[in-house]
Short mmCIF file of C-alpha atoms in Angstrom, two decimals:
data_model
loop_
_atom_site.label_atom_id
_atom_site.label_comp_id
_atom_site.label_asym_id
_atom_site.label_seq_id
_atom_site.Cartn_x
_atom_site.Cartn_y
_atom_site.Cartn_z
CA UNK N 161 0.41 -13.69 35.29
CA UNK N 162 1.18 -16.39 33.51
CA UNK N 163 -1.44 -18.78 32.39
CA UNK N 164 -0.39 -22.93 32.08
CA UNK N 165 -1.19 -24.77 28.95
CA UNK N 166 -3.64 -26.48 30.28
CA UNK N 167 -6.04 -23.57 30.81
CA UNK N 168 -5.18 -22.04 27.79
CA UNK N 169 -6.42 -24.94 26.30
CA UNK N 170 -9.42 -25.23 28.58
CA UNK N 171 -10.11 -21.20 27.22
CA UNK N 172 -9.96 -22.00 23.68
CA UNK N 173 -12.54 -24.94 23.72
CA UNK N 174 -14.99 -22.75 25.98
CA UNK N 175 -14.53 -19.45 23.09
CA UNK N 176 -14.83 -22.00 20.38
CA UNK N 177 -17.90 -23.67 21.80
CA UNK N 178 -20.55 -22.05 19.65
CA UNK N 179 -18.46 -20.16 17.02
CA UNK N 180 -17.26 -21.11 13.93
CA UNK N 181 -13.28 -22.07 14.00
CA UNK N 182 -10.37 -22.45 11.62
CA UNK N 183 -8.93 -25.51 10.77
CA UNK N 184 -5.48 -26.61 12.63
CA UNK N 185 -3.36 -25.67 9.76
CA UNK N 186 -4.72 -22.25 9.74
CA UNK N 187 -4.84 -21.52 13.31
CA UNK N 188 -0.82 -22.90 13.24
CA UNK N 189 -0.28 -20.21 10.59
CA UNK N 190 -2.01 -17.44 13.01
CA UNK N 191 0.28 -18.41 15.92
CA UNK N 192 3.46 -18.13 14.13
CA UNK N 193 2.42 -14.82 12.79
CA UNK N 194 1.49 -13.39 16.75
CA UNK N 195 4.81 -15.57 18.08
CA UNK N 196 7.19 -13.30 15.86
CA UNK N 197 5.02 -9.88 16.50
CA UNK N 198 6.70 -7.15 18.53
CA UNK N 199 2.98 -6.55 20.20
CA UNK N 200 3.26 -10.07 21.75
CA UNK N 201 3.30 -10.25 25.48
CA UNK N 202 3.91 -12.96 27.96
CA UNK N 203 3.96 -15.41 25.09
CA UNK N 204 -0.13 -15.18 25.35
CA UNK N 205 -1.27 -11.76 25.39
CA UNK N 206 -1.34 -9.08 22.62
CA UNK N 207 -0.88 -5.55 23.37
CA UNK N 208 -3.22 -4.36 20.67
CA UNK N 209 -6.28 -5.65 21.67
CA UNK N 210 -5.64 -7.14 25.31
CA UNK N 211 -6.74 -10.65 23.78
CA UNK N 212 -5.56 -14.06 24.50
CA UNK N 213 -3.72 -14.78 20.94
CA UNK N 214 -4.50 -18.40 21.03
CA UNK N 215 -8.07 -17.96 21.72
CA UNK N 216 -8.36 -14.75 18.54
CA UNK N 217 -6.20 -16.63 16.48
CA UNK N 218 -8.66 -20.30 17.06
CA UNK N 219 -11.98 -17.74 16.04
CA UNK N 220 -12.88 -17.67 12.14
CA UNK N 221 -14.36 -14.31 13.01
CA UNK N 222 -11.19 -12.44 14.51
CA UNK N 223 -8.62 -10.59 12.45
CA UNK N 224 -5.42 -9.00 13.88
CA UNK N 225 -5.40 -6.10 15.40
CA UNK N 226 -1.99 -5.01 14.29
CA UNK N 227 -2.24 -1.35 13.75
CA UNK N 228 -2.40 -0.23 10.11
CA UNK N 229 -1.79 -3.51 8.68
CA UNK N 230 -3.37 -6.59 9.90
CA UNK N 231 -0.73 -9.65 9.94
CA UNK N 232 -2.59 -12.32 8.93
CA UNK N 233 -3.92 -11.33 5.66
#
């Protein structure tokens, strides 16, 4: 299912509500990272962890899930 911009945008600001985020720069730096990652799916899912990549990558808290070695050390 594909999900429009507009509520993936509508996702992140409910996740980011009342947690801490990363800054726009950083959360740029994330996307790139998932947008080249063989474990991408539909453009907006990973198949690691089942998340929504732009809400994990938005989340100071989150790391990637990429087996073995995270990507976005």
């Amino acid at each position: 299912m594909k999900i429009s911009e507009a509520k993936m945008a509508r996702l992140v600001e409910l996740a980011s509500r009342s947690r801490p985020v990363v800054d726009d720069a950083e959360y740029e730096r994330r996307l790139s990272i998932c947008s080249d990652c063989p474990g991408l799916q539909y453009g907006t899912t990973c198949r690691y962890c089942g998340c929504l990549v732009q809400v994990r990558a938005k989340l100071v808290e989150s790391t990637c899930p990429f087996p073995y070695e995270p990507r976005w050390t």
